Short mmCIF file of C-alpha atoms in Angstrom, two decimals:
data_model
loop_
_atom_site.label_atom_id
_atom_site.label_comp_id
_atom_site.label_asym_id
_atom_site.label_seq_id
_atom_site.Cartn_x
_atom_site.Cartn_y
_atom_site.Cartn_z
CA UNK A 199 -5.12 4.44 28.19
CA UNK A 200 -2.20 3.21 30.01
CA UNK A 201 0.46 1.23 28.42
CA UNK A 202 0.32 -2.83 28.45
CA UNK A 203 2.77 -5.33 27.28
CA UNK A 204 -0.10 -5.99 24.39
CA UNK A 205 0.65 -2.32 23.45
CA UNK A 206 4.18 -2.72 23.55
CA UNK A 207 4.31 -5.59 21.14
CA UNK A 208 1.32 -3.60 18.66
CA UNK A 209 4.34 -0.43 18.63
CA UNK A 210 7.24 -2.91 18.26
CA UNK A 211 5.64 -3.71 15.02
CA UNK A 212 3.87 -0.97 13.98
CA UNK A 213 6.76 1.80 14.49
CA UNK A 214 8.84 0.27 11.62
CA UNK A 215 6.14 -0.78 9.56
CA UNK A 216 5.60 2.74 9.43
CA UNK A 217 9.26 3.76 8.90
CA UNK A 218 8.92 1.36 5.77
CA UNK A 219 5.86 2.63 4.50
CA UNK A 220 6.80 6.29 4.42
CA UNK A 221 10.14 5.08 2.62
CA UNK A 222 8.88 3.36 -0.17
CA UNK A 223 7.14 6.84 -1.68
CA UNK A 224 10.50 7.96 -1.61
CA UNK A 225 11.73 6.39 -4.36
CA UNK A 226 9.84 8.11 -6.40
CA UNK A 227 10.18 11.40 -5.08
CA UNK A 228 13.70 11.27 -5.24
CA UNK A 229 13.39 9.93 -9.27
CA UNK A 230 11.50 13.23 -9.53
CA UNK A 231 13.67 15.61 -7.78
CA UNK A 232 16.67 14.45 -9.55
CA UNK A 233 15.25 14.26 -12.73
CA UNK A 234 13.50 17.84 -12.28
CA UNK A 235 16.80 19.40 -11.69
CA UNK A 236 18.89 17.65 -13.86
CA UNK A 237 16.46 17.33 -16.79
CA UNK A 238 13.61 19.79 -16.93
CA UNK A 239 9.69 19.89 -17.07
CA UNK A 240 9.25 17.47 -19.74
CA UNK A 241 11.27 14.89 -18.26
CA UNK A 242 9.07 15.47 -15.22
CA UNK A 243 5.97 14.61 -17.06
CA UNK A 244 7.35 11.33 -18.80
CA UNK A 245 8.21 10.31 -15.20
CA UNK A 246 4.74 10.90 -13.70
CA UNK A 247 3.42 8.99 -16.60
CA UNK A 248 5.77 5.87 -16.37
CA UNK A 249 5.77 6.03 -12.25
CA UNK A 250 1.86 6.24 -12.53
CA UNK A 251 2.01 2.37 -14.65
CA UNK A 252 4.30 1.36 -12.04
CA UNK A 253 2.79 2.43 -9.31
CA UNK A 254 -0.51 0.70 -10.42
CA UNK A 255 1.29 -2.50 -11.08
CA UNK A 256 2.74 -2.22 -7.39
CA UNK A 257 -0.31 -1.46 -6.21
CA UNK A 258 -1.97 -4.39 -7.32
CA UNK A 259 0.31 -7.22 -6.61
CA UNK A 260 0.14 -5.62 -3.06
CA UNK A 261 -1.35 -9.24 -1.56
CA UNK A 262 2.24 -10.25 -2.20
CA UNK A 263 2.90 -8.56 1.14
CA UNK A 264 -0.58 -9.42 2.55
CA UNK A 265 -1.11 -12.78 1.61
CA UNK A 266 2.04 -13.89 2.86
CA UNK A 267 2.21 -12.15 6.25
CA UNK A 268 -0.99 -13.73 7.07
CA UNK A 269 -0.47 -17.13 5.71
CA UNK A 270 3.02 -17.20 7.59
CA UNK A 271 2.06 -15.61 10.84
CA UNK A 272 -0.39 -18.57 11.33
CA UNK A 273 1.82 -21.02 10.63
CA UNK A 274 4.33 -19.78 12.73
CA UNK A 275 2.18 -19.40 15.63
CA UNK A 276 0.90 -22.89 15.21
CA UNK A 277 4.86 -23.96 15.18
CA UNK A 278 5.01 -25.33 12.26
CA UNK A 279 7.86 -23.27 11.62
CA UNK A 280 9.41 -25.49 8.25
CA UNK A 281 5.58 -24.79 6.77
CA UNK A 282 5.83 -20.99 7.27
CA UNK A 283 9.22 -20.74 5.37
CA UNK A 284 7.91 -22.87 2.91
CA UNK A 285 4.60 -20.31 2.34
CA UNK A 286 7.54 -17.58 2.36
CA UNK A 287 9.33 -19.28 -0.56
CA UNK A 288 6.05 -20.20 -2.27
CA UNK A 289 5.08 -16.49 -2.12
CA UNK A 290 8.53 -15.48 -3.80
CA UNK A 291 8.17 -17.88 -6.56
CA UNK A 292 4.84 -16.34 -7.35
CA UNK A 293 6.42 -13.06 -7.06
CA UNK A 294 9.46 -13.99 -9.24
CA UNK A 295 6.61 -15.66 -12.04
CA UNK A 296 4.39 -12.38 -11.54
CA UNK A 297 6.96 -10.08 -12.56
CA UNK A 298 8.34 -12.21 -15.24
CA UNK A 299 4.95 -12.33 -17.06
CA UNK A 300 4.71 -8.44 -16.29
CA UNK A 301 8.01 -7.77 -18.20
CA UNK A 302 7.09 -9.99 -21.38
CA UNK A 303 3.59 -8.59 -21.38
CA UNK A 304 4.90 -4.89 -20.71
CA UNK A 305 7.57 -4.40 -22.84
CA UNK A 306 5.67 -4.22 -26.49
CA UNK A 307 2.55 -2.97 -24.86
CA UNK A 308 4.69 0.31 -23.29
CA UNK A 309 3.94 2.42 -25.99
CA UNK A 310 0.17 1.81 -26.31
CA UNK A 311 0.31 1.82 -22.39
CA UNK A 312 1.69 5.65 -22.47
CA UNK A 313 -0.27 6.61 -25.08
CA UNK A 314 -3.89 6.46 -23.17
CA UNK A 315 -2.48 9.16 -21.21
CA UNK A 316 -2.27 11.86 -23.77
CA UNK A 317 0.80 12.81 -23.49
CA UNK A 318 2.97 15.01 -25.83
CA UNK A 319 5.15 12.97 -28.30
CA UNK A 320 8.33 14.24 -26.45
CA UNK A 321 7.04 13.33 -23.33
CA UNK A 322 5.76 10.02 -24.49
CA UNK A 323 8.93 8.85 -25.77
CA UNK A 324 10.95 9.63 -23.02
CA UNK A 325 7.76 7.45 -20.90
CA UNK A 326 8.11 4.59 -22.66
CA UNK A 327 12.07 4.46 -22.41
CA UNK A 328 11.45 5.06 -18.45
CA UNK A 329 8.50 2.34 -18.43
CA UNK A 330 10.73 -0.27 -20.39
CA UNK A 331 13.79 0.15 -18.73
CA UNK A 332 11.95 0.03 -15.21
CA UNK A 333 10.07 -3.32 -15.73
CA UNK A 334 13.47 -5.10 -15.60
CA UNK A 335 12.94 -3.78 -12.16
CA UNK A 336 9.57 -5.13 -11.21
CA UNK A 337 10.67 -8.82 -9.84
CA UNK A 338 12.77 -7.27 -7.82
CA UNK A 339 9.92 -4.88 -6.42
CA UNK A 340 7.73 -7.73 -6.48
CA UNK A 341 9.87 -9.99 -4.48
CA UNK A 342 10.39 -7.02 -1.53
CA UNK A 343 6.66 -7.12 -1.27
CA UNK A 344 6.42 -10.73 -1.07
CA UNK A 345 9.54 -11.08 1.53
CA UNK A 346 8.67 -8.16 3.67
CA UNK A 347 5.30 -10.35 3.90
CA UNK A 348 7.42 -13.10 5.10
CA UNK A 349 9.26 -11.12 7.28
CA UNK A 350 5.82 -8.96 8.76
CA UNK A 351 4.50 -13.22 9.28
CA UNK A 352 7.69 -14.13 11.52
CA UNK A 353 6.50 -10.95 13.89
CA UNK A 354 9.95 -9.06 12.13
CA UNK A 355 8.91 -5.70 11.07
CA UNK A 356 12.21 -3.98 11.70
CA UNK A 357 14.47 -6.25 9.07
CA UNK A 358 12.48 -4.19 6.39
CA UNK A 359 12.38 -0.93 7.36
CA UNK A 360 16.41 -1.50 7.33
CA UNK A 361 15.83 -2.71 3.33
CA UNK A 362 13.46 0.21 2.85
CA UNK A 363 15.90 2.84 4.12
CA UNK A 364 19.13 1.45 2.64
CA UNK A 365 17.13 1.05 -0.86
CA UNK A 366 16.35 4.50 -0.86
CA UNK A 367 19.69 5.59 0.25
CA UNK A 368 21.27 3.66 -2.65
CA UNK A 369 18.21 4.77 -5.26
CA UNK A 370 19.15 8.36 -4.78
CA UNK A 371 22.84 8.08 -4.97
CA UNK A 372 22.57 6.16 -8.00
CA UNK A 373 20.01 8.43 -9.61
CA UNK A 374 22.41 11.44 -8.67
CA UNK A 375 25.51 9.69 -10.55
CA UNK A 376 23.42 8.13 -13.74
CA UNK A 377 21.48 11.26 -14.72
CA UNK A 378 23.95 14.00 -13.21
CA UNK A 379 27.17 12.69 -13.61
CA UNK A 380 27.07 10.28 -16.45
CA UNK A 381 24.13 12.52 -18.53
CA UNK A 382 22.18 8.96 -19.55
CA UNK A 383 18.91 11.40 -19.58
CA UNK A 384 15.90 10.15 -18.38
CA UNK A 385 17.13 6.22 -19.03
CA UNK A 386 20.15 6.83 -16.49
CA UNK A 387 16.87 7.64 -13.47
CA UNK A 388 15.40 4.60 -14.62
CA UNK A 389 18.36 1.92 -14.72
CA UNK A 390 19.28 3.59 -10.65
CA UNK A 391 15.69 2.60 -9.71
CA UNK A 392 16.12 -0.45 -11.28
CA UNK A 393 19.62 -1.93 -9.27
CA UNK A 394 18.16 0.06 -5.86
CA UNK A 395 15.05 -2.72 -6.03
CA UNK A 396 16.96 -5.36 -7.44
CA UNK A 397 19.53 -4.77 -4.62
CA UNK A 398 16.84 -4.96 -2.09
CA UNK A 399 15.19 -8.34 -3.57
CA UNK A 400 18.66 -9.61 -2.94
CA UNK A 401 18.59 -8.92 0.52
CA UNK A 402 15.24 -10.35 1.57
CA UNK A 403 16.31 -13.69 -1.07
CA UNK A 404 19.06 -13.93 0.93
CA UNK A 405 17.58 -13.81 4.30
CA UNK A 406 14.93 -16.20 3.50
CA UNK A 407 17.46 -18.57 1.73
CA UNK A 408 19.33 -18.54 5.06
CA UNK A 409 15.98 -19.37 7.28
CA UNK A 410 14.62 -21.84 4.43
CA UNK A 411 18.00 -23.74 5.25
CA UNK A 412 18.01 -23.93 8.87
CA UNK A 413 15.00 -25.21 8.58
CA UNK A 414 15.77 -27.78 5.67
CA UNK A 415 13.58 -26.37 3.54
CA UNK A 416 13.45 -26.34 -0.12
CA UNK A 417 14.38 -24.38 -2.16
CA UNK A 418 12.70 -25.57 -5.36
CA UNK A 419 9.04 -24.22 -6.25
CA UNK A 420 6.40 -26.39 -5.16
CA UNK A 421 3.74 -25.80 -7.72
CA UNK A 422 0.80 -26.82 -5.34
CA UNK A 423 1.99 -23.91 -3.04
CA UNK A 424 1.84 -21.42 -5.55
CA UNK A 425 -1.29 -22.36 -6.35
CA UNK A 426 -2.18 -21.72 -3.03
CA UNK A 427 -0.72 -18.47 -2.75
CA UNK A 428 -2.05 -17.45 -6.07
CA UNK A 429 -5.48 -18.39 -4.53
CA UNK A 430 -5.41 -16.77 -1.81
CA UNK A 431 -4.12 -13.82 -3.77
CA UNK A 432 -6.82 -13.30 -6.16
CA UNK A 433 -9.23 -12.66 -3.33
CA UNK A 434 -6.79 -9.91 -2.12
CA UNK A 435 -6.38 -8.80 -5.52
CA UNK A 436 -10.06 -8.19 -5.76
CA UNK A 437 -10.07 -6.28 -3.01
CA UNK A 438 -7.67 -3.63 -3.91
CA UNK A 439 -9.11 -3.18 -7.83
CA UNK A 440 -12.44 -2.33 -6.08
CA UNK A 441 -9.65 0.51 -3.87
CA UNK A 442 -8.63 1.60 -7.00
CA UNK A 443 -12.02 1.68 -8.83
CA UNK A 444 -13.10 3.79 -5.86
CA UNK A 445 -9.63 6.74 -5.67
CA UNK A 446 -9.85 6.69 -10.28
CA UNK A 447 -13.66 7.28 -10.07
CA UNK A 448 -13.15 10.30 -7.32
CA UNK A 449 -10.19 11.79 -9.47
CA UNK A 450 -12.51 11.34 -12.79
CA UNK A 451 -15.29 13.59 -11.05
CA UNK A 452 -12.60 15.77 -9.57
CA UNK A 453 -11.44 16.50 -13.13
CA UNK A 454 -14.96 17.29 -14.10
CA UNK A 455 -15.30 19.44 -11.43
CA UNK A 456 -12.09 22.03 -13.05
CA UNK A 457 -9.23 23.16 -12.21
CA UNK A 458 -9.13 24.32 -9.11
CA UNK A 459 -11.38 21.39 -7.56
CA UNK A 460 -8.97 19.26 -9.18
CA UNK A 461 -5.80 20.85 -7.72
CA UNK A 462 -7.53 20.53 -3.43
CA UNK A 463 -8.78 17.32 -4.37
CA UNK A 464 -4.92 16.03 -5.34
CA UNK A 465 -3.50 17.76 -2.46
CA UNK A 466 -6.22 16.65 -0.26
CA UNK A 467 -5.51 13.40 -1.35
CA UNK A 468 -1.98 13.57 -0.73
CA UNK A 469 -2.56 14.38 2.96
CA UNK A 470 -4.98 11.58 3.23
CA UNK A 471 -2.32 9.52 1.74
CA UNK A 472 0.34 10.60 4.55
CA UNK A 473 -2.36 9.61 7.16
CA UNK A 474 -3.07 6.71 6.02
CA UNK A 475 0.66 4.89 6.01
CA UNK A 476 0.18 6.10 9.63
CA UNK A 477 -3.19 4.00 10.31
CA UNK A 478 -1.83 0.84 7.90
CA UNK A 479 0.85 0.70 10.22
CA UNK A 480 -1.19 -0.53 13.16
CA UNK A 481 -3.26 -2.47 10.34
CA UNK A 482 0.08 -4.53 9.30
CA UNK A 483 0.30 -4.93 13.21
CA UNK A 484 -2.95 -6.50 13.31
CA UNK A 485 -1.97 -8.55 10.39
CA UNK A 486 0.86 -10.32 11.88
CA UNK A 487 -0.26 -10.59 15.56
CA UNK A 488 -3.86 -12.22 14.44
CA UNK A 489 -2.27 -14.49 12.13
CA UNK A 490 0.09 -16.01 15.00
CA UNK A 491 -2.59 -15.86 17.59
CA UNK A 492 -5.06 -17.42 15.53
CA UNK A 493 -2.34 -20.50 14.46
CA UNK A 494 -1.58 -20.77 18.11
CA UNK A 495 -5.58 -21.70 18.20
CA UNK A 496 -5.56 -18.97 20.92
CA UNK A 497 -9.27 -16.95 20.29
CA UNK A 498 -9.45 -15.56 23.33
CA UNK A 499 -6.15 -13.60 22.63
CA UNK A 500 -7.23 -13.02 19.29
CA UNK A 501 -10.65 -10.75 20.56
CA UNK A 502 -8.09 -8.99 23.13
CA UNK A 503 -5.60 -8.12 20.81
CA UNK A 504 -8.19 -7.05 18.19
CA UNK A 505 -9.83 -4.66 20.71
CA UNK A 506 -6.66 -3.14 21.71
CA UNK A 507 -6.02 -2.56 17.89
CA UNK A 508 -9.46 -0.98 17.37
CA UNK A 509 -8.35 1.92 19.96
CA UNK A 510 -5.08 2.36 18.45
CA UNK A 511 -6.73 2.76 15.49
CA UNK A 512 -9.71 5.01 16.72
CA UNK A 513 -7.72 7.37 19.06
CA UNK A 514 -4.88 7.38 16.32
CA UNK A 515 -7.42 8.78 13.91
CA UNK A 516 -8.90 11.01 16.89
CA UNK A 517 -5.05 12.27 17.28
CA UNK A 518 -3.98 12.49 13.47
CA UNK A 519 -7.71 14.52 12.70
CA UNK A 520 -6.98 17.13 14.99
CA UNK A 521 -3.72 17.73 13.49
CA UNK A 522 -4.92 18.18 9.76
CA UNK A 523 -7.65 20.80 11.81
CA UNK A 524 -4.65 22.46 13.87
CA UNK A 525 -2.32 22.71 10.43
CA UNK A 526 -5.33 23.21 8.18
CA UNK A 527 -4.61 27.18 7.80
CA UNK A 528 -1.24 26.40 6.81
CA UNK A 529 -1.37 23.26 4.01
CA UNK A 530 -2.69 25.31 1.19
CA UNK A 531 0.94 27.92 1.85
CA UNK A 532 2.94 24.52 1.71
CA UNK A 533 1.24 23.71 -1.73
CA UNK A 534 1.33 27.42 -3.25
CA UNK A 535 -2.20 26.88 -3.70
CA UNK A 536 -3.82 30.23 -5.51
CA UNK A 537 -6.65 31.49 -3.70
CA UNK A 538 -9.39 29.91 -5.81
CA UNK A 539 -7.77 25.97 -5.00
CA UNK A 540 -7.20 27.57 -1.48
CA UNK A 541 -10.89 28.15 -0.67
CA UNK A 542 -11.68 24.67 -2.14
CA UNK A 543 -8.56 23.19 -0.05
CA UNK A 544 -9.61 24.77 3.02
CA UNK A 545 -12.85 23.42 2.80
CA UNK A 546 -12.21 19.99 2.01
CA UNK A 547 -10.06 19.57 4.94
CA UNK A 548 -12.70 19.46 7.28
CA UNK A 549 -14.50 16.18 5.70
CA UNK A 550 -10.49 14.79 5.99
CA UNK A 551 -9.99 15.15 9.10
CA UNK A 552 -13.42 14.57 10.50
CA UNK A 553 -13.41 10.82 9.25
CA UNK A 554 -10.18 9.74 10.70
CA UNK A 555 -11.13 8.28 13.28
CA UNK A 556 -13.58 6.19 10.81
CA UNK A 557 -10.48 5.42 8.87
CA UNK A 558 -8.77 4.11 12.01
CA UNK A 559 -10.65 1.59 12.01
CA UNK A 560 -11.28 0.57 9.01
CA UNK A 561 -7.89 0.07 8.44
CA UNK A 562 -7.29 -2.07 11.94
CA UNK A 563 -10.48 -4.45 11.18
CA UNK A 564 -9.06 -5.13 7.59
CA UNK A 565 -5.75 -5.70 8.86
CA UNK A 566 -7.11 -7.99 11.10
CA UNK A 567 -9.49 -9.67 8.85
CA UNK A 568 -6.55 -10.35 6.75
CA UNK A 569 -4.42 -11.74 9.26
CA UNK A 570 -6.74 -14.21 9.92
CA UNK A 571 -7.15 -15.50 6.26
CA UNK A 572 -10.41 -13.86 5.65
CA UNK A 573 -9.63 -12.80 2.18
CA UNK A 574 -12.73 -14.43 0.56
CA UNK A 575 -14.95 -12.12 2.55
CA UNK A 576 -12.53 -8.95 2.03
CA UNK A 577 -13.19 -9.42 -1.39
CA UNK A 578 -17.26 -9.64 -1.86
CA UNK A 579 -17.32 -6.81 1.09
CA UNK A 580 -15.53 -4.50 -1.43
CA UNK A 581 -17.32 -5.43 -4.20
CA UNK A 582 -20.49 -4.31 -1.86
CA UNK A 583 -18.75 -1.18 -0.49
CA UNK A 584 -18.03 -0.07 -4.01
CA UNK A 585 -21.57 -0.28 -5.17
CA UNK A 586 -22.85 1.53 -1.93
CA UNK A 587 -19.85 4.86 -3.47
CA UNK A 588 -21.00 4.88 -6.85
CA UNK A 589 -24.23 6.50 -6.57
CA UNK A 590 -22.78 9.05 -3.82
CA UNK A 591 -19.76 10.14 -6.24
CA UNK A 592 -22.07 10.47 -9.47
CA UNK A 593 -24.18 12.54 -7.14
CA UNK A 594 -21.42 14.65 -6.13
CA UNK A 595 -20.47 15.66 -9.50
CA UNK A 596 -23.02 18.28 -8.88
CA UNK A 597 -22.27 19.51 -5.45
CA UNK A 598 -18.84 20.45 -5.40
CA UNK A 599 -15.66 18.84 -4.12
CA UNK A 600 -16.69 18.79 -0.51
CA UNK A 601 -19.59 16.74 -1.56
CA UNK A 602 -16.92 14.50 -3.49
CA UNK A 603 -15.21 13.48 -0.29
CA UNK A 604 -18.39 13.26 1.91
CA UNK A 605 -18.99 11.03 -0.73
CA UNK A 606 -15.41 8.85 -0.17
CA UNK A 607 -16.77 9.17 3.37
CA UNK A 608 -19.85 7.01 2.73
CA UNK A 609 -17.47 4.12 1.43
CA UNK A 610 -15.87 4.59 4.59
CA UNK A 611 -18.91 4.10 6.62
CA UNK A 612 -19.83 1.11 4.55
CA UNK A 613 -16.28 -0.43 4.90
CA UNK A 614 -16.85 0.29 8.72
CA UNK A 615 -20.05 -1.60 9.02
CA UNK A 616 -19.03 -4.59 6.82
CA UNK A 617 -15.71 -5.14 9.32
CA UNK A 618 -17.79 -4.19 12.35
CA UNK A 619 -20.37 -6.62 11.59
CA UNK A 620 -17.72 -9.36 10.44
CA UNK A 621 -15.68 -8.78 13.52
CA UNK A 622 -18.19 -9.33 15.99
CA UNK A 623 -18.98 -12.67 14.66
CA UNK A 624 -17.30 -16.35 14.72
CA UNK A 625 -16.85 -17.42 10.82
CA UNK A 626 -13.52 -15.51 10.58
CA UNK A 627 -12.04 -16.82 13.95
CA UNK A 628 -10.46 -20.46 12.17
CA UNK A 629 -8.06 -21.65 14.28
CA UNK A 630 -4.82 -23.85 13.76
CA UNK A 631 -2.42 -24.52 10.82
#
C-alpha cells in the first residue's frame, strides 16, 4: 500500500494522538510505583480502589474529548472558524460545570463509594483520603479532555501530546517530592496528581483563551451552547456505559471463573488495552479529518478518506495480531504468571490476537461515525450490540475463559456489522455547518 498525501495527513494526526494516549495511563502508574515504594502494599490497594472511581469518572465524561473534536472539526472545515472556538469554549464550560457537580456530589459520598469495594478498614481510609483529595483534581482532568477535543477539531493533535508528556513529567516529580521527601503518606500522591492536571487544564485554558480572542470570541458561557454540547454528549455518554457494561460484565464472569482465569483474563485485558490506544489513534484521526471534510460539504472526500482509514485500521490490526502471536510465549514470563494462569494466558491469546483486525475497524468506523456527528446512532447501536454480548458471556460462564473472550469477540462482530452497515449508507453523510 504505497504512501499518499491522504496517508500522510491520517499519521500526522494519529502518531501523537497515540503518544497522548499511551501517556495518560501513566499517571497512574507512576502514583503506583511511587506509592509502592515509598508506602507499602496497603497503600497500593487504597490507590487501586480510589484510581478505579477515578478512572470510571474519566471514562465516562470521555465525549468531552469526542463531542468536541467532532463538533469543531466541522465547523472549522465549513470556515466558520469564530463558531468552532465558540463550541471549544462551550465544551469547557460544560467541563468546568461537570466536574464541579462531581466534587460536591463526591466528596460526602467517598466513603460509601469505597466501601462497595470491600476493602479492609486500613485500606479504606487511606481510599477515601486519596478519592477526596483527588476530586479537587477532576475539572482540571475534565477540562484536558474537553480542550484536547478542541485541539483534535482544529486538525492539532501534536499541542496535546506536548500537555500529556509534560503532565506526566511534572506528576511524577511531584509525587516523588510529596510522598518521599515531605512523608504526606498517601495524601502527598494525591495532592501531586492533583496540581499535574490542574497544571495541564491551565495550558489548554490558556491556548484556547488566546484563539477565542483572535477570533473575538467570548469568553462568557453561552448557556444555549452548553446545552448543545450537553446534548450531544449524552448520546456519547450512552455509548460508553453500554463499553463499560460490556468490560464489568466480562470481569464479573472472569471472577466466577477463579483465580487463575481471573489473573489471564486481567492480563489479557491489559494487552488488549495496549492495542487498542494503538487502533483509537487512527480512530481520533478519523474523528477530526471527517468532521472537517464533512463541514467543508466535501462527501466525496469524506468516502476516500474513510476507506483509507478502514485499511489503516484493518492492516494495523493484521500487523499488531501477529505480534501478540510472535510475543505470545513470552507475556505470561513478563507477568510472573504461575503455570496454572500461564496455560489459561497462553490460551486466551489466540482469541486476542485473532480479532484485531476486527477491532481495527471497529474502532476506525466509530471514529468516523463520530466525526461526523452521528452520536444518536452510536448510541442505540450499543445499546443493540450489548444485548447481542449478554447471552454469549452468561454462556461462557460455563466454558472457560477462552469462551469468555470468544464471547467479547461476538460484540465485536456485532459492533462491526452495525458500522459496516451504517457506513455504507447516506443518513450519516450531513454536510455543512
Amino acid at each position: 500500500m504505497p504512501i499518499t498525501t491522504q496517508d500522510r495527513e491520517i499519521l500526522r494526526l494519529a502518531v501523537p494522538a497515540f503518544g497522548a494516549l499511551v501517556a495518560e495511563p501513566l499517571f497512574l502508574l507512576a502514583d503506583y510505583a511511587i506509592v509502592g515504594h515509598g508506602l507499602g502494599t496497603t497503600a497500593v490497594g487504597a490507590l487501586g480502589v480510589a484510581g478505579t472511581v477515578l478512572a470510571t469518572v474519566v471514562n465516562l465524561c470521555v465525549f468531552l474529548a469526542y463531542g468536541t473534536t467532532a463538533s469543531v472539526a466541522r465547523l472549522t472545515g465549513a470556515g466558520e472558524h469564530a463558531r468552532a472556538m465558540r463550541s471549544g469554549v462551550d465544551g469547557l464550560w460544560l467541563a468546568i460545570g461537570i466536574g464541579l457537580a462531581v466534587i460536591v456530589a463526591g466528596w460526602p459520598l467517598a466513603p460509601a463509594v469505597v466501601g462497595l469495594f470491600g476493602a479492609a478498614p486500613d485500606q479504606a481510609g487511606q481510599a477515601v483520603v486519596y478519592l477526596r483529595i483527588s476530586l479537587l483534581g477532576v475539572p482540571g482532568m475534565l477540562v484536558v479532555l474537553a480542550g484536547t477535543g478542541v485541539l483534535r477539531g482544529l486538525q492539532n493533535t501534536l499541542a496535546p501530546l506536548v500537555v500529556a508528556i509534560g503532565s506526566f513529567a511534572l506528576n511524577a516529580a511531584l509525587n516523588a517530592w510529596f510522598v518521599l521527601g515531605l512523608d504526606w503518606g498517601i495524601a502527598g500522591s494525591a495532592w501531586g496528581t492533583v496540581a499535574a492536571q490542574t497544571a495541564g487544564a491551565a495550558v489548554y485554558l490558556v491556548i484556547v483563551v488566546r484563539g477565542a480572542r483572535a477570533r473575538d470570541v467570548s469568553l462568557r458561557p453561552d448557556w444555549a451552547g452548553i446545552g448543545r454540547a450537553g446534548t450531544a454528549g449524552f448520546a456519547l455518554l450512552v455509548r460508553t456505559v453500554c463499553l463499560r457494561v460490556v468490560l464489568v460484565v466480562a470481569t464479573v464472569v472472569a471472577t466466577r471463573m477463579g483465580r487463575p482465569e481471573l489473573a489471564a483474563y486481567a492480563i489479557a485485558t491489559q494487552v488488549w488495552t495496549l492495542l487498542a490506544f494503538a487502533l483509537d489513534a487512527i480512530a481520533i484521526a478519523g474523528q477530526a479529518i471527517t468532521g472537517r471534510a464533512l463541514g467543508a460539504g466535501d462527501v466525496a472526500a469524506t468516502r476516500a478518506a474513510t476507506k483509507r482509514m478502514v485499511r489503516w485500521g484493518l492492516w494495523s490490526g493484521v500487523v499488531l495480531g501477529a505480534l501478540v502471536l510472535v510475543a505470545r510465549p513470552w507475556v505470561p514470563g513478563l507477568f510472573a504468571a504461575d503455570p496454572q494462569v500461564t496455560a489459561e494466558l497462553l490460551a486466551v491469546l489466540w482469541p486476542v490476537a485473532l480479532f484485531q483486525p476486527i477491532c481495527g475497524i471497529v474502532f476506525v468506523l466509530d471514529g468516523v461515525l463520530i466525526g461526523a456527528g452521528d452520536q444518536r446512532y452510536l448510541a442505540w447501536a450499543g445499546v443493540w450490540t450489548t444485548l447481542a454480548y449478554l447471552p454469549a458471556a452468561l454462556l461462557a460462564s460455563g466454558w472457560g475463559i477462552v469462551a469468555l473472550w470468544c464471547a467479547l469477540g461476538v460484540w465485536m462482530v456485532a459492533r462491526l456489522i452495525t458500522l459496516v452497515r451504517r457506513a455504507a449508507g447516506t443518513a450519516w453523510l450531513v454536510t455543512g455547518a
